[in-house]
mmCIF file of C-alpha atoms in Angstrom:
data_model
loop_
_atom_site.group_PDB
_atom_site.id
_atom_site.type_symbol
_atom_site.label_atom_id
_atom_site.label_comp_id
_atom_site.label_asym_id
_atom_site.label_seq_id
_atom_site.Cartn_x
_atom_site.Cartn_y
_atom_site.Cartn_z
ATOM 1 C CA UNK A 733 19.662 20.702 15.685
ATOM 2 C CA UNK A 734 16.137 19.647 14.459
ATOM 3 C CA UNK A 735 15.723 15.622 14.552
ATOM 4 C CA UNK A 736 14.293 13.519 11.887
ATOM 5 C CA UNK A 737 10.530 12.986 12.497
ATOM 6 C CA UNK A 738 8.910 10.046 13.999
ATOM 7 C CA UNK A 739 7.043 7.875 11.681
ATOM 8 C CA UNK A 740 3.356 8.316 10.827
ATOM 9 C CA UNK A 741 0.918 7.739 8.163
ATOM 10 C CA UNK A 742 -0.088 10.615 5.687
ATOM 11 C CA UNK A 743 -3.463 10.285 3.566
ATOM 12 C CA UNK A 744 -2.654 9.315 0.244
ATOM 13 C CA UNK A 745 -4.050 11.033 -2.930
ATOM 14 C CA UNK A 746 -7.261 9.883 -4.405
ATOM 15 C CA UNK A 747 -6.398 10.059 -7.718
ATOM 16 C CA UNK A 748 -2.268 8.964 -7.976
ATOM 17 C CA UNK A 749 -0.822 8.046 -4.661
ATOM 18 C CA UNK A 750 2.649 8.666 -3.863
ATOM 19 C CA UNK A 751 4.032 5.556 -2.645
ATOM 20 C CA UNK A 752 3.766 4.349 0.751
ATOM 21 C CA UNK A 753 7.459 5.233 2.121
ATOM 22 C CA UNK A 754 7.195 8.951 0.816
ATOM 23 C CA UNK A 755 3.850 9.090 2.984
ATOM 24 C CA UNK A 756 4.907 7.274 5.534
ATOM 25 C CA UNK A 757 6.695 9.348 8.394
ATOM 26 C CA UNK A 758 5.374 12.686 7.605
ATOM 27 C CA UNK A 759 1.706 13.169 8.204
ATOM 28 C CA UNK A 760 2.234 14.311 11.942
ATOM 29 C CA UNK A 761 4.671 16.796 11.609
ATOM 30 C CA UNK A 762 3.255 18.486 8.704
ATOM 31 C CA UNK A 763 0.136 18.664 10.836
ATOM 32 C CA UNK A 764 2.294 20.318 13.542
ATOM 33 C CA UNK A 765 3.206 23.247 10.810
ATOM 34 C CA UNK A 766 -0.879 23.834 10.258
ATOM 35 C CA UNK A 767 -1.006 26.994 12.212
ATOM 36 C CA UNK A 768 1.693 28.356 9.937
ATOM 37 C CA UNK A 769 -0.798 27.630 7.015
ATOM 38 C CA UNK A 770 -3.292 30.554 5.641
ATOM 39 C CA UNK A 771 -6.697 30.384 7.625
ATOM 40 C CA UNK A 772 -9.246 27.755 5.700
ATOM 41 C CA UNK A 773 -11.579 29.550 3.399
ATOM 42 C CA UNK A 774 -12.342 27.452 0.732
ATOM 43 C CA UNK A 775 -11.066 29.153 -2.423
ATOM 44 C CA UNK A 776 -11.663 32.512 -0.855
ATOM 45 C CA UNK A 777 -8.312 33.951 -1.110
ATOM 46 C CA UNK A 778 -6.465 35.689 2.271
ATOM 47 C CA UNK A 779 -3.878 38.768 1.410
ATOM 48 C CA UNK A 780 -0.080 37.816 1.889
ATOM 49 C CA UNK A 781 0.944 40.518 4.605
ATOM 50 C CA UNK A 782 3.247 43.164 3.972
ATOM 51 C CA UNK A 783 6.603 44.100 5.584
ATOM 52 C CA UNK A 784 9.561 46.369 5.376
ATOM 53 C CA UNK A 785 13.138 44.833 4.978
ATOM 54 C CA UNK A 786 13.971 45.372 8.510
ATOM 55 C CA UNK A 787 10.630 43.200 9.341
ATOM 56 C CA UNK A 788 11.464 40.338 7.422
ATOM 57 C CA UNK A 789 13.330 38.661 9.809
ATOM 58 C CA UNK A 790 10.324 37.838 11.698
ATOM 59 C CA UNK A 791 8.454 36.322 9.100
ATOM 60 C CA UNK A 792 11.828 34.062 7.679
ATOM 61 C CA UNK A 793 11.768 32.490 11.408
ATOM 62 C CA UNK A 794 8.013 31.998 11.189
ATOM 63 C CA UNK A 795 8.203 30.187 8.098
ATOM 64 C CA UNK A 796 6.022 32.755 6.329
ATOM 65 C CA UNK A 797 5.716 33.847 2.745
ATOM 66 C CA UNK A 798 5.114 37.954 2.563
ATOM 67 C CA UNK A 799 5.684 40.905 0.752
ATOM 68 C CA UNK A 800 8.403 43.294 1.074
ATOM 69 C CA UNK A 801 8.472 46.781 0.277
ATOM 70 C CA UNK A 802 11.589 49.226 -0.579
ATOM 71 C CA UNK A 803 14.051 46.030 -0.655
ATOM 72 C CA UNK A 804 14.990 46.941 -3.633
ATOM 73 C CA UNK A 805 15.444 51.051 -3.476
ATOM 74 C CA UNK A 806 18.111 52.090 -5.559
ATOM 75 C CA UNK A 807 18.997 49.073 -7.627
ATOM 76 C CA UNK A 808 19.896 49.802 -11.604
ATOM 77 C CA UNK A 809 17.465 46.901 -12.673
ATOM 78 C CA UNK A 810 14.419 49.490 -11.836
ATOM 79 C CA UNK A 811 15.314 51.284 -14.668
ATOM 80 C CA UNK A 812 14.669 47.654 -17.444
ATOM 81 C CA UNK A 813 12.559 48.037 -20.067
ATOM 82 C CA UNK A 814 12.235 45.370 -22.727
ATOM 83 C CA UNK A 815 13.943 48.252 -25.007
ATOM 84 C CA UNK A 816 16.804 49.097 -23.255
ATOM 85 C CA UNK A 817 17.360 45.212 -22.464
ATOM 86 C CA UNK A 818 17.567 45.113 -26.258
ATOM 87 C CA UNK A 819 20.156 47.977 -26.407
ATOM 88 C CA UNK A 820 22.317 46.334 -23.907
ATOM 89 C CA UNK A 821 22.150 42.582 -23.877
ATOM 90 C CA UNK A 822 20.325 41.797 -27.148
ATOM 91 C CA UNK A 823 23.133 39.545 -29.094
ATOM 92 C CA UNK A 824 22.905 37.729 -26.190
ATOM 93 C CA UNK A 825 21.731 33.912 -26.596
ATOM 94 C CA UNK A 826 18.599 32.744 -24.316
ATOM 95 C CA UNK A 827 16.777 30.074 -24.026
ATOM 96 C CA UNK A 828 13.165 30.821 -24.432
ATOM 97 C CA UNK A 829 10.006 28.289 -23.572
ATOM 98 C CA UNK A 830 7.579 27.816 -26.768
ATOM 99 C CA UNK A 831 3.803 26.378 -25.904
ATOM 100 C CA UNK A 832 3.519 28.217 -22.448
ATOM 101 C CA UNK A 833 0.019 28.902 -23.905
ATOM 102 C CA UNK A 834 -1.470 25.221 -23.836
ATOM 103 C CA UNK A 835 -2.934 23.420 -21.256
ATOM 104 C CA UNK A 836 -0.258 20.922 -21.286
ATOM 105 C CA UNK A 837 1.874 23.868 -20.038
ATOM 106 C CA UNK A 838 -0.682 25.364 -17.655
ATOM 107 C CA UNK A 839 -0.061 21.867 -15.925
ATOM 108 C CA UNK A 840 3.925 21.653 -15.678
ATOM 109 C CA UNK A 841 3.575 18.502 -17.961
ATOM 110 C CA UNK A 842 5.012 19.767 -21.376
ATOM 111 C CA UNK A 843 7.114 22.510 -23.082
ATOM 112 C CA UNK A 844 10.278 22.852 -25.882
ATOM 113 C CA UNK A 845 12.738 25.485 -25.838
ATOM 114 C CA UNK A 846 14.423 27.411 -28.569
ATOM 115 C CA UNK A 847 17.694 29.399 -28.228
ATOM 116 C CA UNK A 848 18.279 32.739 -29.985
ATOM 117 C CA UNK A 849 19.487 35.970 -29.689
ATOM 118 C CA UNK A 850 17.400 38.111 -26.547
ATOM 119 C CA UNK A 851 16.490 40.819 -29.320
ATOM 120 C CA UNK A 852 14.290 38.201 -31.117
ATOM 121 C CA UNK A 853 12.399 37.750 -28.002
ATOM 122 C CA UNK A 854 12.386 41.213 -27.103
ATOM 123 C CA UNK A 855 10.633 42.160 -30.307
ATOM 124 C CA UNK A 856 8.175 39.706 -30.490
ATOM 125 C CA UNK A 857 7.006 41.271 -26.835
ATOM 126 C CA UNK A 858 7.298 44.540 -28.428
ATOM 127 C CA UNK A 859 5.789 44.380 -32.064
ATOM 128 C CA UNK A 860 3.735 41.046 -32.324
ATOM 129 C CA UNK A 861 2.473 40.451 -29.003
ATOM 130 C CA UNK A 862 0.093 37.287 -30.155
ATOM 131 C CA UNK A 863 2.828 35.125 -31.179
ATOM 132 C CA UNK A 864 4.686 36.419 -27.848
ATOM 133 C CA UNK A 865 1.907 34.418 -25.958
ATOM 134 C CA UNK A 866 3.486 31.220 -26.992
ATOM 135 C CA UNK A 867 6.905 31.835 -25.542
ATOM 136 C CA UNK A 868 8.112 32.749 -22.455
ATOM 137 C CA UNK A 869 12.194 33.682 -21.413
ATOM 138 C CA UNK A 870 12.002 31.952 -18.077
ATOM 139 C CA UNK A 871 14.643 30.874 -15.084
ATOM 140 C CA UNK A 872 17.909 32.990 -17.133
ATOM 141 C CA UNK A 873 20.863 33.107 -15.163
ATOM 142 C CA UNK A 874 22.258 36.303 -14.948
ATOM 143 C CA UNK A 875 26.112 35.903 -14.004
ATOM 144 C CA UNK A 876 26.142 33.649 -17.187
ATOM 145 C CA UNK A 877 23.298 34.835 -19.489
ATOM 146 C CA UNK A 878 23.702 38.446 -18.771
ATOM 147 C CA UNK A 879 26.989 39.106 -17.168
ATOM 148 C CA UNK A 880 26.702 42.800 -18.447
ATOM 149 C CA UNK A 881 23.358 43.208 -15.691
ATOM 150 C CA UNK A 882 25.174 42.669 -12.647
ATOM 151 C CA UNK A 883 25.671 46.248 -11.825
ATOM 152 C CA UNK A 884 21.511 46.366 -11.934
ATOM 153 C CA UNK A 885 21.283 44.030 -9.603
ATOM 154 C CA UNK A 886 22.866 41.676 -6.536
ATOM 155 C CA UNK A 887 20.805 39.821 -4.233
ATOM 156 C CA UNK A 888 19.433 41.546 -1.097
ATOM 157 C CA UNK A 889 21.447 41.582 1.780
ATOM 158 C CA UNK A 890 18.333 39.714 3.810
ATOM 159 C CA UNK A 891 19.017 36.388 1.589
ATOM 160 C CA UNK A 892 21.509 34.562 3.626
ATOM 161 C CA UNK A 893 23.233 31.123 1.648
ATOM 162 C CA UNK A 894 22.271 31.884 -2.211
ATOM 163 C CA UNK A 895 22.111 27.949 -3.469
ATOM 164 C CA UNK A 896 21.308 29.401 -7.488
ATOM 165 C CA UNK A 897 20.663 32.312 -9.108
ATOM 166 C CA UNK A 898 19.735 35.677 -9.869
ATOM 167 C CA UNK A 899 17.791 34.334 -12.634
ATOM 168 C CA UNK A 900 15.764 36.866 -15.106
ATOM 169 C CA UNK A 901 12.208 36.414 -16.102
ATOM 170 C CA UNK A 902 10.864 38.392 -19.074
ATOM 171 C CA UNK A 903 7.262 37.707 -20.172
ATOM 172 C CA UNK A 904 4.048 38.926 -21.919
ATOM 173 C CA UNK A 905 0.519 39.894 -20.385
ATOM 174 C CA UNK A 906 -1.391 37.715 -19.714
ATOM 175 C CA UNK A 907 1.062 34.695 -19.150
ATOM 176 C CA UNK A 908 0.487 32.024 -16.602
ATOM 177 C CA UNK A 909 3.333 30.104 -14.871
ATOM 178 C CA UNK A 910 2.015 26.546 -14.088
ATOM 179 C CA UNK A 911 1.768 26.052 -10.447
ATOM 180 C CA UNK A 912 4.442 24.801 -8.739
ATOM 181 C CA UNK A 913 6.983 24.270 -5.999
ATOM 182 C CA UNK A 914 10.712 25.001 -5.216
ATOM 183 C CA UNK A 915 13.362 22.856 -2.915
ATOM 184 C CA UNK A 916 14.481 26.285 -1.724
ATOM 185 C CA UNK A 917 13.312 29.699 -0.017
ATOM 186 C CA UNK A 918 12.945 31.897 -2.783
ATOM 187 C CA UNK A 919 13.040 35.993 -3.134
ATOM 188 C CA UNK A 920 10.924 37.081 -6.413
ATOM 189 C CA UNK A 921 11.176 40.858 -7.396
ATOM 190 C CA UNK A 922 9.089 42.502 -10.162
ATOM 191 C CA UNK A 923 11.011 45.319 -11.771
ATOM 192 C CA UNK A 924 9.066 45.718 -14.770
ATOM 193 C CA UNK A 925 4.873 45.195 -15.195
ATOM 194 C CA UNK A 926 2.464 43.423 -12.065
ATOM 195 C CA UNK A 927 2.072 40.430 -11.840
ATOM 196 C CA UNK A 928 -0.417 38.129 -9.259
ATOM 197 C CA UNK A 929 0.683 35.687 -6.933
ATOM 198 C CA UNK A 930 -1.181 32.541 -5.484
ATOM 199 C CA UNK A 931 0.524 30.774 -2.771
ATOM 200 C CA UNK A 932 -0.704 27.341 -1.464
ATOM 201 C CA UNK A 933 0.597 25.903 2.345
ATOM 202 C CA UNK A 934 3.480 22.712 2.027
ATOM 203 C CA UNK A 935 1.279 21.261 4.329
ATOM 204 C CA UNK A 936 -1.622 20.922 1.170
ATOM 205 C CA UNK A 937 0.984 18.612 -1.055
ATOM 206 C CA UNK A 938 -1.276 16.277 -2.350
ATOM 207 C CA UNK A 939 -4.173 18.511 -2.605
ATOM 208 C CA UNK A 940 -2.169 20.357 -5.235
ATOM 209 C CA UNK A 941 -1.662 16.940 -7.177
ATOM 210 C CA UNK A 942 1.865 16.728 -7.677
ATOM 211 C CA UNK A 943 2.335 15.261 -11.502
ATOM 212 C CA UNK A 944 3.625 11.562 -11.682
ATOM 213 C CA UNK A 945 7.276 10.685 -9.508
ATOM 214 C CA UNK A 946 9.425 10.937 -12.274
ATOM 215 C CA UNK A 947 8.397 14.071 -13.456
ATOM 216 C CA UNK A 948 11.087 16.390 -15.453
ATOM 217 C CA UNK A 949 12.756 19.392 -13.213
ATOM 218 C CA UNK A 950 13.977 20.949 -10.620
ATOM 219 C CA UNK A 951 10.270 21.543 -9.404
ATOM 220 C CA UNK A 952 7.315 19.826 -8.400
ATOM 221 C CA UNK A 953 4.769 20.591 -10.681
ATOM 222 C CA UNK A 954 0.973 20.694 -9.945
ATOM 223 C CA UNK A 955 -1.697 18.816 -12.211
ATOM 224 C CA UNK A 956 -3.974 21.640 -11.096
ATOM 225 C CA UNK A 957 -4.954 24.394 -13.629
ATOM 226 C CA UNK A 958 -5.427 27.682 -10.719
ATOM 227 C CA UNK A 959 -7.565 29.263 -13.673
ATOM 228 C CA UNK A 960 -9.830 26.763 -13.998
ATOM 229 C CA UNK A 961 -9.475 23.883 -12.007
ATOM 230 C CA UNK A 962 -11.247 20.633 -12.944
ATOM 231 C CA UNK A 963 -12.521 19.449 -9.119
ATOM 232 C CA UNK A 964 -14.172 16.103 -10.832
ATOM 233 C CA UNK A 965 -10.150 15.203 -11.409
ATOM 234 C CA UNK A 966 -8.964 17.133 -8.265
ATOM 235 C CA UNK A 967 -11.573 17.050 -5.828
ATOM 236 C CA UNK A 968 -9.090 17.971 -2.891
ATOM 237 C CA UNK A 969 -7.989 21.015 -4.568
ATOM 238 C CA UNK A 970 -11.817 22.768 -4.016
ATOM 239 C CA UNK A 971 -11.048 23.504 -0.524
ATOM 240 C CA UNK A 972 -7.361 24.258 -0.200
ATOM 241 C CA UNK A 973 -7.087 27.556 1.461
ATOM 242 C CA UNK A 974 -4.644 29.921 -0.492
ATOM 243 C CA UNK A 975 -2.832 33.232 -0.229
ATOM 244 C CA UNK A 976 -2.694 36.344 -2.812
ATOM 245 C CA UNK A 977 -1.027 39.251 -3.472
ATOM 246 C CA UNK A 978 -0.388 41.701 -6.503
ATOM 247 C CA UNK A 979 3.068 42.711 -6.862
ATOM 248 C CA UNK A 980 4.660 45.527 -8.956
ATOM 249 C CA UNK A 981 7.970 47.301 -9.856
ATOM 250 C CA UNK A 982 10.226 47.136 -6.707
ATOM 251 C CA UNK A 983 8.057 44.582 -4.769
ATOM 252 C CA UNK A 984 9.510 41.543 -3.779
ATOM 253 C CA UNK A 985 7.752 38.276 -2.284
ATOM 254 C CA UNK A 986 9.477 36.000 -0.036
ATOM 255 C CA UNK A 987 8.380 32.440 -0.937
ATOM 256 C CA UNK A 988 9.238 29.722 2.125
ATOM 257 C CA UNK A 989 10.894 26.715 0.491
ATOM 258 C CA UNK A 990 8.121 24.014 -0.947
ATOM 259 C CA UNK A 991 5.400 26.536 -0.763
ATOM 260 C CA UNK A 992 3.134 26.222 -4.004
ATOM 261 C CA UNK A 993 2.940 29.356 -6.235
ATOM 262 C CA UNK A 994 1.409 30.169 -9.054
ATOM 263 C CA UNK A 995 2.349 33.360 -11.172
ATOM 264 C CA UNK A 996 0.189 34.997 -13.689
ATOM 265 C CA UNK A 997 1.331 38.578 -15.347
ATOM 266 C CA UNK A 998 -1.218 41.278 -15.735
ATOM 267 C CA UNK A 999 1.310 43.092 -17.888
ATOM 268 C CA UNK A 1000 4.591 42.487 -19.998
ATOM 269 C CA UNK A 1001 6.879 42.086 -16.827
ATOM 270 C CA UNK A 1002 10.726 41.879 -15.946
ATOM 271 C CA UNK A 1003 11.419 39.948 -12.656
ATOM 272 C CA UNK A 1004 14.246 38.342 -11.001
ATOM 273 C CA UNK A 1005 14.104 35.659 -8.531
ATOM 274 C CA UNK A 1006 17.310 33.946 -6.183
ATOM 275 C CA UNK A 1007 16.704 30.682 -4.768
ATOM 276 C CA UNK A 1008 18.351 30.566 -1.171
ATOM 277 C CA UNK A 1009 18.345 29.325 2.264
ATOM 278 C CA UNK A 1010 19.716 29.564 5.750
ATOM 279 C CA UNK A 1011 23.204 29.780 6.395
ATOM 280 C CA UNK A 1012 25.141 27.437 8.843
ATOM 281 C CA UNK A 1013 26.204 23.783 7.603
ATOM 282 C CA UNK A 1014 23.326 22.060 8.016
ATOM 283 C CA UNK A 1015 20.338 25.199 9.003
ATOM 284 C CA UNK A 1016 18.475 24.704 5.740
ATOM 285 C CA UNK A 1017 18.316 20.957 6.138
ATOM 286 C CA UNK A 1018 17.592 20.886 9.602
ATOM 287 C CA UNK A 1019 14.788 23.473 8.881
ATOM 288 C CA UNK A 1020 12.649 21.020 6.131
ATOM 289 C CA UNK A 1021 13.194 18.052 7.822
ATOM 290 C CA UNK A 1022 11.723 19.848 10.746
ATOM 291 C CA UNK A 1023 8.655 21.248 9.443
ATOM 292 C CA UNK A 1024 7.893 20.513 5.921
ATOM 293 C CA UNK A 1025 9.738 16.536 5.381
ATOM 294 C CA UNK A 1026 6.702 15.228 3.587
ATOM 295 C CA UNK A 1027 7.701 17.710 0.631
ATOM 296 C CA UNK A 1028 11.178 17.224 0.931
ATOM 297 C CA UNK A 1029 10.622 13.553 0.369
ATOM 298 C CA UNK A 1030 8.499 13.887 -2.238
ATOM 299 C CA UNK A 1031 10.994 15.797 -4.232
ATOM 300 C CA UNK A 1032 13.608 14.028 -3.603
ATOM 301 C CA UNK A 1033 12.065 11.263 -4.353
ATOM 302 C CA UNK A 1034 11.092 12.721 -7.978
ATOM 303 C CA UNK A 1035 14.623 13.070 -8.436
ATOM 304 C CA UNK A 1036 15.858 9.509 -8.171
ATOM 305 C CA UNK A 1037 12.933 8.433 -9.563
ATOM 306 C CA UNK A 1038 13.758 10.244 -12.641
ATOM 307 C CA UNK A 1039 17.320 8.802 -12.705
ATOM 308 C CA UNK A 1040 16.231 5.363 -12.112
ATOM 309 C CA UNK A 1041 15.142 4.358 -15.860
ATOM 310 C CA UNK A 1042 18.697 5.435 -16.679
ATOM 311 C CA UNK A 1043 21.599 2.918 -17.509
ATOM 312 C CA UNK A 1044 23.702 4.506 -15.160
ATOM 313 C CA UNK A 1045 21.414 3.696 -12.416
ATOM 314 C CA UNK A 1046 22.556 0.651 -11.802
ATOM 315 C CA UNK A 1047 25.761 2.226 -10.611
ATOM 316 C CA UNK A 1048 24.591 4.865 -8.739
ATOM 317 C CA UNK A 1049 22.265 2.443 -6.348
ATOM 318 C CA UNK A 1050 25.674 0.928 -3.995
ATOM 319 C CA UNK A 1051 26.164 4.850 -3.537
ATOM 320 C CA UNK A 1052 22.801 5.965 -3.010
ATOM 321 C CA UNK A 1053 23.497 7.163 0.485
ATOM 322 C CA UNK A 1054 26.523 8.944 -0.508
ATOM 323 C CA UNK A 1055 25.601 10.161 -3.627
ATOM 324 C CA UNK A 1056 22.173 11.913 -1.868
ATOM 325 C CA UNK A 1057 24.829 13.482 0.429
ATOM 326 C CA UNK A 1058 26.749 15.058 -2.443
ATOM 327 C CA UNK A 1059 23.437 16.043 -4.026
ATOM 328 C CA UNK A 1060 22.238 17.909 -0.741
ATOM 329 C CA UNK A 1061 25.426 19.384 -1.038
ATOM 330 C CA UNK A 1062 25.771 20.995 -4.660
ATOM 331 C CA UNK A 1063 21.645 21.802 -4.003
ATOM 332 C CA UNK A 1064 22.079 23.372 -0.737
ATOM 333 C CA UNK A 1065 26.040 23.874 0.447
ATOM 334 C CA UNK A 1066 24.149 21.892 3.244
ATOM 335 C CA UNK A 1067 25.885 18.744 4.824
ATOM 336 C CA UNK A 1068 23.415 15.724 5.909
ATOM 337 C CA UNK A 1069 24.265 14.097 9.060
ATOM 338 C CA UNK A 1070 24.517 10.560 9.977
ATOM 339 C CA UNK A 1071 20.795 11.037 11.494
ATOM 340 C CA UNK A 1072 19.575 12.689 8.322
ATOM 341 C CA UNK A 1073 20.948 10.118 5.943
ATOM 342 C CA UNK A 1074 19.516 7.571 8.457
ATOM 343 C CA UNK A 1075 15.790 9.195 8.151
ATOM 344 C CA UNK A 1076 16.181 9.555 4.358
ATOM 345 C CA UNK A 1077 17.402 6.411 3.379
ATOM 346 C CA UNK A 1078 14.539 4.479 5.246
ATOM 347 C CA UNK A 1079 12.058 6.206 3.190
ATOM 348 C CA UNK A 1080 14.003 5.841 -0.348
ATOM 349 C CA UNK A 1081 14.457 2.034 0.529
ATOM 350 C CA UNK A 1082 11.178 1.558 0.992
ATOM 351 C CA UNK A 1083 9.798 3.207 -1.815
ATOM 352 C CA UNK A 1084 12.632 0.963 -3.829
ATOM 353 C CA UNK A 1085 11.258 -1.514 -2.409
ATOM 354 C CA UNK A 1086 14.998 -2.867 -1.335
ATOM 355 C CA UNK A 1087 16.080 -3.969 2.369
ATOM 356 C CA UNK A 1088 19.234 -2.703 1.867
ATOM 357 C CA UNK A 1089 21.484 -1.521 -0.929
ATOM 358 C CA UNK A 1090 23.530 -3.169 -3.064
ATOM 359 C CA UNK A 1091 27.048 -4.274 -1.596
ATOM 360 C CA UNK A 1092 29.789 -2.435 -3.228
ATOM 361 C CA UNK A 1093 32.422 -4.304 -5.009
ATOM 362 C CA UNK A 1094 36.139 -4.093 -4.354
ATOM 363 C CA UNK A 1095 36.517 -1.765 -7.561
ATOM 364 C CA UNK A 1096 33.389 1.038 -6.524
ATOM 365 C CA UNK A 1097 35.201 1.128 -3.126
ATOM 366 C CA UNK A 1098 38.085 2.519 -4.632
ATOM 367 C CA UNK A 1099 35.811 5.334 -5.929
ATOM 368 C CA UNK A 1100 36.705 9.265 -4.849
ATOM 369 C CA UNK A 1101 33.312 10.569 -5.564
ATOM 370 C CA UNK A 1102 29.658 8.725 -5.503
ATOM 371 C CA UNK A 1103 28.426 8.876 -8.653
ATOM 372 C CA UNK A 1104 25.943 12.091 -9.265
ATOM 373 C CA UNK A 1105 21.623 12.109 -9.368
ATOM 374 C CA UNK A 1106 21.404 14.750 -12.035
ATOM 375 C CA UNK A 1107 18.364 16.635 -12.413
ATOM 376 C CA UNK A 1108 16.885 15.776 -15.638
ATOM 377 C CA UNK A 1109 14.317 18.078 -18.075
ATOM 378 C CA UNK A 1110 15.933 20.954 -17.567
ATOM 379 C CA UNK A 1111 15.806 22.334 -20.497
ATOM 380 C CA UNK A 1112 12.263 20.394 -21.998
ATOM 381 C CA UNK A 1113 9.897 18.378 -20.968
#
């Protein structure tokens, strides 16, 4: 089983430093994960190498995003359109994005949503494709959403421990998905349209300047516009190596957990994407601690720091240790060990600045359950 890492110091951001604990025992073992990383070339992209399914396994060991071929052969979801979506599922209720088209969006930092039935989407895409811009069906779960799909599609048989998802994606040309990470491996396919891929090394987090600890979501959202970056605000960013690749119907990209992606359609595209790990009780966590921790921590750390404005806070701080062990577990059917918990609790007491955690009194010790972080800005931000 991987070990926690041994403490070292990480190079802060110029422009909004993560605090010290979250920097503090990562810097050599990301370091260690370089040769993983694209080759340097400042913003001179490399191509993201391309595999069959029975090749994958070589690059999921290696830690290394690429493009997979014929995974999908076969599958009923080939055969989407936006019209025939409308025919089957289109009294359906979806949440839809509205100002994906703003630079406030570009950056991860703000969006609404509006719920209505998937035919009202589907025919702005179809008959008024300006307004279209503005809105974008994103992350739409499909055993919920769209129970009538799953005959069109099941995840791959190379995705191991599924931790969420399928999830449908339906948006116009021309749409660009703000830059981001995910806490999990994840498997995009592109069943309908093409659509262009970026993909920036964990090793580069605060190169990609993560927004402000707190931040709403399940993600870790980059500052960065891809498009057009501004390098007086993100000097780092000029000379982070990347990786590209153009995917179309039937291709799937395998993105390693905390990798930074950003997505931009060429054309009005269908995708699907399953969020996932190793299996085993404790692979996936062993894994990140083991190779990527410095993103780990910062993510976690985004998540109690967006709980910790919250009244219920106060209750959830004697429990912290449990109640990050029952989060690991709904994230990531994962189980942290005595030695994780040890490793992550050193860096979240530091950054709270506490020695120790509260003592629980005789009444919280007579709890069943830790109270719950919840993942806030789901929905809006």
């Amino acid at each position: 089983r991987a070990s926690p890492p041994p403490s070292q110091t990480d190079p802060p951001s110029p422009s909004a430093p993560p605090p010290p604990a979250i920097l503090s025992s990562t810097a050599s073992l990301d370091a260690a994960t370089t040769a993983a990383a694209p080759p340097s070339q400042s913003l001179s992209p490399t191509a993201v190498p391309v595999t069959s399914p029975s090749g994958f396994s070589s690059f999921f060991a290696d830690h290394r995003a690429c493009k997979i071929e014929g995974l999908v052969e076969g599958y009923g979801a080939l055969d989407w359109t936006v019209q025939s979506l409308i025919e089957k599922v289109g009294e359906n209720f979806v949440h839809v994005r509205q100002g994906v088209n703003t630079e406030a969006y570009m950056r991860g930092q703000k969006f609404m949503i509006e719920r209505m039935p998937f035919k009202k989407y589907g025919n702005l895409l179809l008959n008024d494709p300006d307004a279209a811009k503005r809105y974008y069906m994103a992350v739409q779960n499909i055993k919920t959403t769209f129970p009538q799909l799953l005959d069109d599609y099941s995840p791959p048989s190379i995705i191991q421990n599924v931790h969420f998802g399928p999830y449908l994606w339906i948006g116009a040309a021309n749409h660009y998905e703000f830059c981001h990470f995910d806490p999990d491996d994840g498997l995009l396919t592109i069943f309908k349209g093409r659509k262009r891929v970026r993909l920036y090394h964990y090793d580069h987090l605060h190169a990609l300047y993560p927004n402000p600890l707190g931040s709403k979501g399940r993600t870790i959202q980059s500052a960065v516009n891809c498009d057009s970056p501004d390098y007086a605000s993100h000097p780092l960013f000029k000379d982070v190596p990347y990786q590209e690749c153009d995917l179309g119907p039937g291709d799937s990209l395998f993105i390693p957990a905390f990798t930074w992606h950003q997505v931009t359609a060429y054309e009005s595209s269908i995708s699907v994407n399953v969020f996932w790990g190793d299996s085993g009780p404790t692979a996936f966590i062993d894994k990140v601690l083991a190779t990527r921790s410095s993103s780990f921590l910062h993510w976690l750390t985004n998540i109690v720091e967006q709980n910790r404005p919250m009244p219920a806070f106060v209750k959830i701080l004697p429990f912290l240790r449990e109640s990050v062990a029952w989060f690991a577990k709904i994230q990531y059917s994962n189980i942290l060990t005595e030695e994780h918990l040890d490793f992550i609790m050193k860096e979240l007491l530091t950054y709270l600045q506490l020695d120790q955690l509260p003592v629980k009194s005789e009444d919280q010790k007579k709890r069943k359950y830790p109270p719950k972080l919840k993942i806030r800005g789901l929905l809006f931000r």
